[in-house]
C-alpha cells in the first residue's frame, strides 16, 4: 500500500516482556570455556544473559503477552492476530503462534510464525502493521521470542557467550492521525550470506541423523568475523536509507533502537546516523543477544522507565542470519 493512500497508520499501544530468572554471568563462562569476562565485555558489551531452564519458546512468548495484557487491559478474545517472530520454534509444526494462542485463550485470533532470525521482530512488526493498514484488523499482537539456549553449543566459545533467552511483545492498533505510528520501513534479505550464520541440520536440507547429532550440526554456527563486517555495513546502510527517505537528521531522532548483537555494531550504526550514545537504546549488557526479542525488550524497558514520550521519533534497526536486515521509522504515540 502506498504511503499516500493510507487512511490509518499502525501504532504501538502497549508493550510487554518476559525474561527467565536464571542468570549466567561472564564469570560462569570462564568456568566452562577458554574465555574471560574482560574479553566478553570489551568485544561484545555483554555482562550477563538469562536462560530458560524449563519450558520452550511458546512459554517465553506467552509470558510476554500476559505482561502486555496486564499493562494494557487487553482481553484475550479481543486479539485478532498473533505473529511470533522466532528461529527457535517449539516445533516445525504446529506453529508457535498456535501454542501461544491456546495458552492465552485468544479464541478469535489467527496467527503464524515468522522466521527472519535477528530481524524477525522488525519484519513481523511491518507485517502486523500491514494487517492494520489494510483496515481489516484492529488488534494485532507482535511477539519476538527466542530460546537461544536450545540451539547453543556450550562448548563453543565463539557462540555460547553471545546468546540469551527472552520475549517481548507489542500491541498494534490503528490511528487515524497519520503523524503517529509506523511511518516507513526498509526491509532486505540477502541469501548469499546463508552459510555464515546457520543451524545446518534438522531441516529438509539435512534431516536429523546420528551423524548430524555427533557432528553438532543442530547448534548455531557463526563465522563471527565475517558476519561482523557485513552487519556493521548492512545495519548502518538501512538506517541511513530510512533517514534520507524521511528527511531525518540525527538531531530529529529521539532513539535508535538497534538489535542487540554487539555493542561495537550498535556504536558504528549510531555514528553513521549522527546519533550520540544517550539516544541509543542499549540493554545488551543484561540480556545478551536474544535474537527476535532484543528490540521489543528495549522498547518495553525504556517505556516502563518513563524514557519514551508521545511524539518521539524512533528508528528501529536490525541485522541477522539469512542475511536479513531492516529499519523501521515510527513516531511513538503513547503518553
Ligand atoms: O545477531 C545477528 C548477527 N550476528 C552478529 O551481528 C554478530 C557479529 N559478530 C560479532 O559480534 C563478533 O564477531 C564476535 C563477538 C562474535 C567475535 O568478536 P571478534 O572481535 O570479531 O572476534 P574474532 O571472531 O575475530 O576472534 C578474535 C579472537 C580469535 O582468536 P585468534 O584466532 O585471533 O587467536 C578467537 O578465537 O578471539 C577468539 N575468541 C575468543 N576469545 C576469548 C573467540 N571467542 C572468544 C571468547 N573468549 N569467547
mmCIF file with all atom_site columns, N, CA, C and O and ligand atoms in Angstrom, residues 33-36 39-40 43-44 118 157-158 161-163 197 222-228 231 259-262 264-265 289 319-321, ligand 1:
data_model
loop_
_atom_site.group_PDB
_atom_site.id
_atom_site.type_symbol
_atom_site.label_atom_id
_atom_site.label_alt_id
_atom_site.label_comp_id
_atom_site.label_asym_id
_atom_site.label_entity_id
_atom_site.label_seq_id
_atom_site.pdbx_PDB_ins_code
_atom_site.Cartn_x
_atom_site.Cartn_y
_atom_site.Cartn_z
_atom_site.occupancy
_atom_site.B_iso_or_equiv
_atom_site.pdbx_formal_charge
_atom_site.auth_seq_id
_atom_site.auth_comp_id
_atom_site.auth_asym_id
_atom_site.auth_atom_id
_atom_site.pdbx_PDB_model_num
ATOM   1   N N   . UNK A 1 33  ? 34.403 -22.546 29.345 1.00 0.00 ? 33  UNK A N   1
ATOM   2   C CA  . UNK A 1 33  ? 35.199 -22.459 28.094 1.00 0.00 ? 33  UNK A CA  1
ATOM   3   C C   . UNK A 1 33  ? 36.392 -21.524 28.322 1.00 0.00 ? 33  UNK A C   1
ATOM   4   O O   . UNK A 1 33  ? 36.455 -20.828 29.339 1.00 0.00 ? 33  UNK A O   1
ATOM   5   N N   . UNK A 1 34  ? 37.321 -21.516 27.354 1.00 0.00 ? 34  UNK A N   1
ATOM   6   C CA  . UNK A 1 34  ? 38.516 -20.679 27.467 1.00 0.00 ? 34  UNK A CA  1
ATOM   7   C C   . UNK A 1 34  ? 38.168 -19.245 27.071 1.00 0.00 ? 34  UNK A C   1
ATOM   8   O O   . UNK A 1 34  ? 38.281 -18.864 25.908 1.00 0.00 ? 34  UNK A O   1
ATOM   9   N N   . UNK A 1 35  ? 37.686 -18.468 28.045 1.00 0.00 ? 35  UNK A N   1
ATOM   10  C CA  . UNK A 1 35  ? 37.305 -17.077 27.778 1.00 0.00 ? 35  UNK A CA  1
ATOM   11  C C   . UNK A 1 35  ? 37.539 -16.257 29.035 1.00 0.00 ? 35  UNK A C   1
ATOM   12  O O   . UNK A 1 35  ? 37.995 -16.786 30.054 1.00 0.00 ? 35  UNK A O   1
ATOM   13  N N   . UNK A 1 36  ? 37.242 -14.959 28.951 1.00 0.00 ? 36  UNK A N   1
ATOM   14  C CA  . UNK A 1 36  ? 37.377 -14.115 30.146 1.00 0.00 ? 36  UNK A CA  1
ATOM   15  C C   . UNK A 1 36  ? 36.274 -13.068 30.149 1.00 0.00 ? 36  UNK A C   1
ATOM   16  O O   . UNK A 1 36  ? 35.776 -12.661 29.087 1.00 0.00 ? 36  UNK A O   1
ATOM   17  N N   . UNK A 1 39  ? 37.330 -10.184 27.967 1.00 0.00 ? 39  UNK A N   1
ATOM   18  C CA  . UNK A 1 39  ? 37.170 -10.394 26.515 1.00 0.00 ? 39  UNK A CA  1
ATOM   19  C C   . UNK A 1 39  ? 35.703 -10.190 26.117 1.00 0.00 ? 39  UNK A C   1
ATOM   20  O O   . UNK A 1 39  ? 35.389 -9.471  25.166 1.00 0.00 ? 39  UNK A O   1
ATOM   21  N N   . UNK A 1 40  ? 34.803 -10.799 26.887 1.00 0.00 ? 40  UNK A N   1
ATOM   22  C CA  . UNK A 1 40  ? 33.383 -10.739 26.514 1.00 0.00 ? 40  UNK A CA  1
ATOM   23  C C   . UNK A 1 40  ? 32.872 -9.303  26.599 1.00 0.00 ? 40  UNK A C   1
ATOM   24  O O   . UNK A 1 40  ? 32.198 -8.815  25.693 1.00 0.00 ? 40  UNK A O   1
ATOM   25  N N   . UNK A 1 43  ? 34.645 -7.086  23.737 1.00 0.00 ? 43  UNK A N   1
ATOM   26  C CA  . UNK A 1 43  ? 34.315 -7.454  22.346 1.00 0.00 ? 43  UNK A CA  1
ATOM   27  C C   . UNK A 1 43  ? 32.837 -7.390  22.032 1.00 0.00 ? 43  UNK A C   1
ATOM   28  O O   . UNK A 1 43  ? 32.452 -7.271  20.872 1.00 0.00 ? 43  UNK A O   1
ATOM   29  N N   . UNK A 1 44  ? 31.982 -7.538  23.072 1.00 0.00 ? 44  UNK A N   1
ATOM   30  C CA  . UNK A 1 44  ? 30.539 -7.621  22.786 1.00 0.00 ? 44  UNK A CA  1
ATOM   31  C C   . UNK A 1 44  ? 29.691 -6.631  23.581 1.00 0.00 ? 44  UNK A C   1
ATOM   32  O O   . UNK A 1 44  ? 28.592 -6.292  23.148 1.00 0.00 ? 44  UNK A O   1
ATOM   33  N N   . UNK A 1 118 ? 17.531 -12.469 13.570 1.00 0.00 ? 118 UNK A N   1
ATOM   34  C CA  . UNK A 1 118 ? 17.598 -11.260 14.406 1.00 0.00 ? 118 UNK A CA  1
ATOM   35  C C   . UNK A 1 118 ? 16.741 -10.125 13.867 1.00 0.00 ? 118 UNK A C   1
ATOM   36  O O   . UNK A 1 118 ? 16.469 -9.164  14.588 1.00 0.00 ? 118 UNK A O   1
ATOM   37  N N   . UNK A 1 157 ? 33.221 -21.531 22.394 1.00 0.00 ? 157 UNK A N   1
ATOM   38  C CA  . UNK A 1 157 ? 33.379 -20.189 22.981 1.00 0.00 ? 157 UNK A CA  1
ATOM   39  C C   . UNK A 1 157 ? 33.023 -19.067 21.993 1.00 0.00 ? 157 UNK A C   1
ATOM   40  O O   . UNK A 1 157 ? 32.727 -17.945 22.396 1.00 0.00 ? 157 UNK A O   1
ATOM   41  N N   . UNK A 1 158 ? 33.072 -19.398 20.691 1.00 0.00 ? 158 UNK A N   1
ATOM   42  C CA  . UNK A 1 158 ? 32.747 -18.383 19.680 1.00 0.00 ? 158 UNK A CA  1
ATOM   43  C C   . UNK A 1 158 ? 31.288 -17.938 19.744 1.00 0.00 ? 158 UNK A C   1
ATOM   44  O O   . UNK A 1 158 ? 30.968 -16.815 19.373 1.00 0.00 ? 158 UNK A O   1
ATOM   45  N N   . UNK A 1 161 ? 28.851 -17.514 24.448 1.00 0.00 ? 161 UNK A N   1
ATOM   46  C CA  . UNK A 1 161 ? 28.833 -16.331 25.322 1.00 0.00 ? 161 UNK A CA  1
ATOM   47  C C   . UNK A 1 161 ? 27.855 -15.263 24.832 1.00 0.00 ? 161 UNK A C   1
ATOM   48  O O   . UNK A 1 161 ? 27.572 -14.304 25.540 1.00 0.00 ? 161 UNK A O   1
ATOM   49  N N   . UNK A 1 162 ? 27.375 -15.430 23.598 1.00 0.00 ? 162 UNK A N   1
ATOM   50  C CA  . UNK A 1 162 ? 26.626 -14.340 22.958 1.00 0.00 ? 162 UNK A CA  1
ATOM   51  C C   . UNK A 1 162 ? 25.133 -14.315 23.282 1.00 0.00 ? 162 UNK A C   1
ATOM   52  O O   . UNK A 1 162 ? 24.542 -13.247 23.350 1.00 0.00 ? 162 UNK A O   1
ATOM   53  N N   . UNK A 1 163 ? 24.542 -15.504 23.432 1.00 0.00 ? 163 UNK A N   1
ATOM   54  C CA  . UNK A 1 163 ? 23.081 -15.576 23.337 1.00 0.00 ? 163 UNK A CA  1
ATOM   55  C C   . UNK A 1 163 ? 22.353 -15.760 24.669 1.00 0.00 ? 163 UNK A C   1
ATOM   56  O O   . UNK A 1 163 ? 22.896 -16.317 25.617 1.00 0.00 ? 163 UNK A O   1
ATOM   57  N N   . UNK A 1 197 ? 25.896 -17.807 8.987  1.00 0.00 ? 197 UNK A N   1
ATOM   58  C CA  . UNK A 1 197 ? 25.164 -17.837 10.270 1.00 0.00 ? 197 UNK A CA  1
ATOM   59  C C   . UNK A 1 197 ? 23.992 -18.776 10.054 1.00 0.00 ? 197 UNK A C   1
ATOM   60  O O   . UNK A 1 197 ? 23.014 -18.423 9.391  1.00 0.00 ? 197 UNK A O   1
ATOM   61  N N   . UNK A 1 222 ? 28.338 -19.796 13.499 1.00 0.00 ? 222 UNK A N   1
ATOM   62  C CA  . UNK A 1 222 ? 28.518 -18.416 13.039 1.00 0.00 ? 222 UNK A CA  1
ATOM   63  C C   . UNK A 1 222 ? 29.993 -18.154 12.738 1.00 0.00 ? 222 UNK A C   1
ATOM   64  O O   . UNK A 1 222 ? 30.851 -18.440 13.569 1.00 0.00 ? 222 UNK A O   1
ATOM   65  N N   . UNK A 1 223 ? 30.251 -17.603 11.565 1.00 0.00 ? 223 UNK A N   1
ATOM   66  C CA  . UNK A 1 223 ? 31.575 -17.044 11.274 1.00 0.00 ? 223 UNK A CA  1
ATOM   67  C C   . UNK A 1 223 ? 31.518 -15.593 11.749 1.00 0.00 ? 223 UNK A C   1
ATOM   68  O O   . UNK A 1 223 ? 31.124 -14.693 11.007 1.00 0.00 ? 223 UNK A O   1
ATOM   69  N N   . UNK A 1 224 ? 31.855 -15.396 13.008 1.00 0.00 ? 224 UNK A N   1
ATOM   70  C CA  . UNK A 1 224 ? 31.640 -14.118 13.686 1.00 0.00 ? 224 UNK A CA  1
ATOM   71  C C   . UNK A 1 224 ? 32.282 -12.941 12.982 1.00 0.00 ? 224 UNK A C   1
ATOM   72  O O   . UNK A 1 224 ? 31.652 -11.898 12.783 1.00 0.00 ? 224 UNK A O   1
ATOM   73  N N   . UNK A 1 225 ? 33.529 -13.126 12.592 1.00 0.00 ? 225 UNK A N   1
ATOM   74  C CA  . UNK A 1 225 ? 34.278 -12.009 11.985 1.00 0.00 ? 225 UNK A CA  1
ATOM   75  C C   . UNK A 1 225 ? 33.632 -11.567 10.664 1.00 0.00 ? 225 UNK A C   1
ATOM   76  O O   . UNK A 1 225 ? 33.464 -10.381 10.408 1.00 0.00 ? 225 UNK A O   1
ATOM   77  N N   . UNK A 1 226 ? 33.252 -12.559 9.850  1.00 0.00 ? 226 UNK A N   1
ATOM   78  C CA  . UNK A 1 226 ? 32.631 -12.242 8.551  1.00 0.00 ? 226 UNK A CA  1
ATOM   79  C C   . UNK A 1 226 ? 31.267 -11.585 8.754  1.00 0.00 ? 226 UNK A C   1
ATOM   80  O O   . UNK A 1 226 ? 30.929 -10.605 8.074  1.00 0.00 ? 226 UNK A O   1
ATOM   81  N N   . UNK A 1 227 ? 30.484 -12.118 9.696  1.00 0.00 ? 227 UNK A N   1
ATOM   82  C CA  . UNK A 1 227 ? 29.153 -11.537 9.940  1.00 0.00 ? 227 UNK A CA  1
ATOM   83  C C   . UNK A 1 227 ? 29.300 -10.122 10.499 1.00 0.00 ? 227 UNK A C   1
ATOM   84  O O   . UNK A 1 227 ? 28.537 -9.218  10.129 1.00 0.00 ? 227 UNK A O   1
ATOM   85  N N   . UNK A 1 228 ? 30.284 -9.942  11.359 1.00 0.00 ? 228 UNK A N   1
ATOM   86  C CA  . UNK A 1 228 ? 30.506 -8.611  11.953 1.00 0.00 ? 228 UNK A CA  1
ATOM   87  C C   . UNK A 1 228 ? 30.654 -7.552  10.860 1.00 0.00 ? 228 UNK A C   1
ATOM   88  O O   . UNK A 1 228 ? 29.999 -6.501  10.903 1.00 0.00 ? 228 UNK A O   1
ATOM   89  N N   . UNK A 1 231 ? 27.417 -6.964  9.025  1.00 0.00 ? 231 UNK A N   1
ATOM   90  C CA  . UNK A 1 231 ? 26.397 -6.424  9.937  1.00 0.00 ? 231 UNK A CA  1
ATOM   91  C C   . UNK A 1 231 ? 26.610 -4.929  10.140 1.00 0.00 ? 231 UNK A C   1
ATOM   92  O O   . UNK A 1 231 ? 25.660 -4.150  10.112 1.00 0.00 ? 231 UNK A O   1
ATOM   93  N N   . UNK A 1 259 ? 19.007 -3.756  17.065 1.00 0.00 ? 259 UNK A N   1
ATOM   94  C CA  . UNK A 1 259 ? 19.168 -5.151  17.502 1.00 0.00 ? 259 UNK A CA  1
ATOM   95  C C   . UNK A 1 259 ? 20.437 -5.241  18.341 1.00 0.00 ? 259 UNK A C   1
ATOM   96  O O   . UNK A 1 259 ? 21.456 -4.617  18.020 1.00 0.00 ? 259 UNK A O   1
ATOM   97  N N   . UNK A 1 260 ? 20.362 -6.004  19.426 1.00 0.00 ? 260 UNK A N   1
ATOM   98  C CA  . UNK A 1 260 ? 21.485 -6.054  20.378 1.00 0.00 ? 260 UNK A CA  1
ATOM   99  C C   . UNK A 1 260 ? 22.317 -7.317  20.126 1.00 0.00 ? 260 UNK A C   1
ATOM   100 O O   . UNK A 1 260 ? 22.095 -8.356  20.749 1.00 0.00 ? 260 UNK A O   1
ATOM   101 N N   . UNK A 1 261 ? 23.244 -7.230  19.176 1.00 0.00 ? 261 UNK A N   1
ATOM   102 C CA  . UNK A 1 261 ? 24.134 -8.378  18.916 1.00 0.00 ? 261 UNK A CA  1
ATOM   103 C C   . UNK A 1 261 ? 25.537 -8.082  19.417 1.00 0.00 ? 261 UNK A C   1
ATOM   104 O O   . UNK A 1 261 ? 26.239 -8.988  19.875 1.00 0.00 ? 261 UNK A O   1
ATOM   105 N N   . UNK A 1 262 ? 25.937 -6.830  19.321 1.00 0.00 ? 262 UNK A N   1
ATOM   106 C CA  . UNK A 1 262 ? 27.300 -6.465  19.683 1.00 0.00 ? 262 UNK A CA  1
ATOM   107 C C   . UNK A 1 262 ? 27.340 -4.939  19.848 1.00 0.00 ? 262 UNK A C   1
ATOM   108 O O   . UNK A 1 262 ? 26.917 -4.211  18.943 1.00 0.00 ? 262 UNK A O   1
ATOM   109 N N   . UNK A 1 264 ? 29.692 -2.957  19.633 1.00 0.00 ? 264 UNK A N   1
ATOM   110 C CA  . UNK A 1 264 ? 30.514 -2.272  18.622 1.00 0.00 ? 264 UNK A CA  1
ATOM   111 C C   . UNK A 1 264 ? 29.710 -2.053  17.334 1.00 0.00 ? 264 UNK A C   1
ATOM   112 O O   . UNK A 1 264 ? 29.886 -1.051  16.642 1.00 0.00 ? 264 UNK A O   1
ATOM   113 N N   . UNK A 1 265 ? 28.837 -2.997  16.985 1.00 0.00 ? 265 UNK A N   1
ATOM   114 C CA  . UNK A 1 265 ? 27.974 -2.821  15.796 1.00 0.00 ? 265 UNK A CA  1
ATOM   115 C C   . UNK A 1 265 ? 26.971 -1.689  16.068 1.00 0.00 ? 265 UNK A C   1
ATOM   116 O O   . UNK A 1 265 ? 26.721 -0.834  15.212 1.00 0.00 ? 265 UNK A O   1
ATOM   117 N N   . UNK A 1 289 ? 22.440 -11.389 23.289 1.00 0.00 ? 289 UNK A N   1
ATOM   118 C CA  . UNK A 1 289 ? 21.688 -11.403 22.029 1.00 0.00 ? 289 UNK A CA  1
ATOM   119 C C   . UNK A 1 289 ? 20.518 -12.379 22.163 1.00 0.00 ? 289 UNK A C   1
ATOM   120 O O   . UNK A 1 289 ? 20.718 -13.594 22.182 1.00 0.00 ? 289 UNK A O   1
ATOM   121 N N   . UNK A 1 319 ? 20.098 -6.506  11.991 1.00 0.00 ? 319 UNK A N   1
ATOM   122 C CA  . UNK A 1 319 ? 20.829 -7.311  11.013 1.00 0.00 ? 319 UNK A CA  1
ATOM   123 C C   . UNK A 1 319 ? 20.944 -8.717  11.583 1.00 0.00 ? 319 UNK A C   1
ATOM   124 O O   . UNK A 1 319 ? 21.245 -8.881  12.764 1.00 0.00 ? 319 UNK A O   1
ATOM   125 N N   . UNK A 1 320 ? 20.712 -9.736  10.760 1.00 0.00 ? 320 UNK A N   1
ATOM   126 C CA  . UNK A 1 320 ? 20.800 -11.093 11.294 1.00 0.00 ? 320 UNK A CA  1
ATOM   127 C C   . UNK A 1 320 ? 20.952 -12.160 10.232 1.00 0.00 ? 320 UNK A C   1
ATOM   128 O O   . UNK A 1 320 ? 21.113 -11.873 9.044  1.00 0.00 ? 320 UNK A O   1
ATOM   129 N N   . UNK A 1 321 ? 20.887 -13.403 10.699 1.00 0.00 ? 321 UNK A N   1
ATOM   130 C CA  . UNK A 1 321 ? 21.089 -14.572 9.844  1.00 0.00 ? 321 UNK A CA  1
ATOM   131 C C   . UNK A 1 321 ? 20.155 -14.573 8.658  1.00 0.00 ? 321 UNK A C   1
ATOM   132 O O   . UNK A 1 321 ? 19.013 -14.137 8.732  1.00 0.00 ? 321 UNK A O   1
HETATM 133 O O1  . LIG B 2 .   ? 22.886 -11.353 15.776 1.00 0.00 ? 1   LIG B O1  1
HETATM 134 C C1  . LIG B 2 .   ? 22.888 -11.374 14.434 1.00 0.00 ? 1   LIG B C1  1
HETATM 135 C C2  . LIG B 2 .   ? 24.153 -11.257 13.723 1.00 0.00 ? 1   LIG B C2  1
HETATM 136 N N1  . LIG B 2 .   ? 25.323 -11.565 14.466 1.00 0.00 ? 1   LIG B N1  1
HETATM 137 C C3  . LIG B 2 .   ? 26.184 -10.611 14.734 1.00 0.00 ? 1   LIG B C3  1
HETATM 138 O O2  . LIG B 2 .   ? 25.931 -9.459  14.441 1.00 0.00 ? 1   LIG B O2  1
HETATM 139 C C4  . LIG B 2 .   ? 27.483 -10.995 15.381 1.00 0.00 ? 1   LIG B C4  1
HETATM 140 C C5  . LIG B 2 .   ? 28.621 -10.434 14.613 1.00 0.00 ? 1   LIG B C5  1
HETATM 141 N N2  . LIG B 2 .   ? 29.938 -10.822 15.140 1.00 0.00 ? 1   LIG B N2  1
HETATM 142 C C6  . LIG B 2 .   ? 30.406 -10.405 16.343 1.00 0.00 ? 1   LIG B C6  1
HETATM 143 O O3  . LIG B 2 .   ? 29.690 -9.783  17.115 1.00 0.00 ? 1   LIG B O3  1
HETATM 144 C C7  . LIG B 2 .   ? 31.840 -10.677 16.657 1.00 0.00 ? 1   LIG B C7  1
HETATM 145 O O4  . LIG B 2 .   ? 32.484 -11.126 15.511 1.00 0.00 ? 1   LIG B O4  1
HETATM 146 C C8  . LIG B 2 .   ? 32.064 -11.701 17.806 1.00 0.00 ? 1   LIG B C8  1
HETATM 147 C C9  . LIG B 2 .   ? 31.678 -11.093 19.137 1.00 0.00 ? 1   LIG B C9  1
HETATM 148 C C10 . LIG B 2 .   ? 31.268 -12.960 17.554 1.00 0.00 ? 1   LIG B C10 1
HETATM 149 C C11 . LIG B 2 .   ? 33.534 -12.038 17.882 1.00 0.00 ? 1   LIG B C11 1
HETATM 150 O O5  . LIG B 2 .   ? 34.304 -10.866 18.087 1.00 0.00 ? 1   LIG B O5  1
HETATM 151 P P1  . LIG B 2 .   ? 35.557 -10.529 17.113 1.00 0.00 ? 1   LIG B P1  1
HETATM 152 O O6  . LIG B 2 .   ? 36.167 -9.314  17.642 1.00 0.00 ? 1   LIG B O6  1
HETATM 153 O O7  . LIG B 2 .   ? 35.023 -10.491 15.706 1.00 0.00 ? 1   LIG B O7  1
HETATM 154 O O8  . LIG B 2 .   ? 36.480 -11.741 17.349 1.00 0.00 ? 1   LIG B O8  1
HETATM 155 P P2  . LIG B 2 .   ? 37.048 -12.778 16.263 1.00 0.00 ? 1   LIG B P2  1
HETATM 156 O O9  . LIG B 2 .   ? 35.977 -13.734 15.874 1.00 0.00 ? 1   LIG B O9  1
HETATM 157 O O10 . LIG B 2 .   ? 37.755 -12.011 15.208 1.00 0.00 ? 1   LIG B O10 1
HETATM 158 O O11 . LIG B 2 .   ? 38.115 -13.542 17.144 1.00 0.00 ? 1   LIG B O11 1
HETATM 159 C C12 . LIG B 2 .   ? 39.251 -12.890 17.685 1.00 0.00 ? 1   LIG B C12 1
HETATM 160 C C13 . LIG B 2 .   ? 39.978 -13.905 18.578 1.00 0.00 ? 1   LIG B C13 1
HETATM 161 C C14 . LIG B 2 .   ? 40.136 -15.267 17.911 1.00 0.00 ? 1   LIG B C14 1
HETATM 162 O O12 . LIG B 2 .   ? 41.392 -15.790 18.298 1.00 0.00 ? 1   LIG B O12 1
HETATM 163 P P3  . LIG B 2 .   ? 42.622 -15.767 17.271 1.00 0.00 ? 1   LIG B P3  1
HETATM 164 O O13 . LIG B 2 .   ? 42.143 -16.524 16.067 1.00 0.00 ? 1   LIG B O13 1
HETATM 165 O O14 . LIG B 2 .   ? 42.864 -14.307 16.993 1.00 0.00 ? 1   LIG B O14 1
HETATM 166 O O15 . LIG B 2 .   ? 43.677 -16.443 18.050 1.00 0.00 ? 1   LIG B O15 1
HETATM 167 C C15 . LIG B 2 .   ? 39.037 -16.083 18.542 1.00 0.00 ? 1   LIG B C15 1
HETATM 168 O O16 . LIG B 2 .   ? 39.350 -17.463 18.598 1.00 0.00 ? 1   LIG B O16 1
HETATM 169 O O17 . LIG B 2 .   ? 39.190 -14.125 19.764 1.00 0.00 ? 1   LIG B O17 1
HETATM 170 C C16 . LIG B 2 .   ? 38.986 -15.515 19.928 1.00 0.00 ? 1   LIG B C16 1
HETATM 171 N N3  . LIG B 2 .   ? 37.723 -15.726 20.598 1.00 0.00 ? 1   LIG B N3  1
HETATM 172 C C17 . LIG B 2 .   ? 37.588 -15.681 21.931 1.00 0.00 ? 1   LIG B C17 1
HETATM 173 N N4  . LIG B 2 .   ? 38.475 -15.446 22.914 1.00 0.00 ? 1   LIG B N4  1
HETATM 174 C C18 . LIG B 2 .   ? 38.029 -15.434 24.176 1.00 0.00 ? 1   LIG B C18 1
HETATM 175 C C19 . LIG B 2 .   ? 36.507 -16.011 20.047 1.00 0.00 ? 1   LIG B C19 1
HETATM 176 N N5  . LIG B 2 .   ? 35.596 -16.137 21.023 1.00 0.00 ? 1   LIG B N5  1
HETATM 177 C C20 . LIG B 2 .   ? 36.236 -15.938 22.191 1.00 0.00 ? 1   LIG B C20 1
HETATM 178 C C21 . LIG B 2 .   ? 35.819 -15.938 23.538 1.00 0.00 ? 1   LIG B C21 1
HETATM 179 N N6  . LIG B 2 .   ? 36.741 -15.680 24.501 1.00 0.00 ? 1   LIG B N6  1
HETATM 180 N N7  . LIG B 2 .   ? 34.550 -16.174 23.908 1.00 0.00 ? 1   LIG B N7  1
#
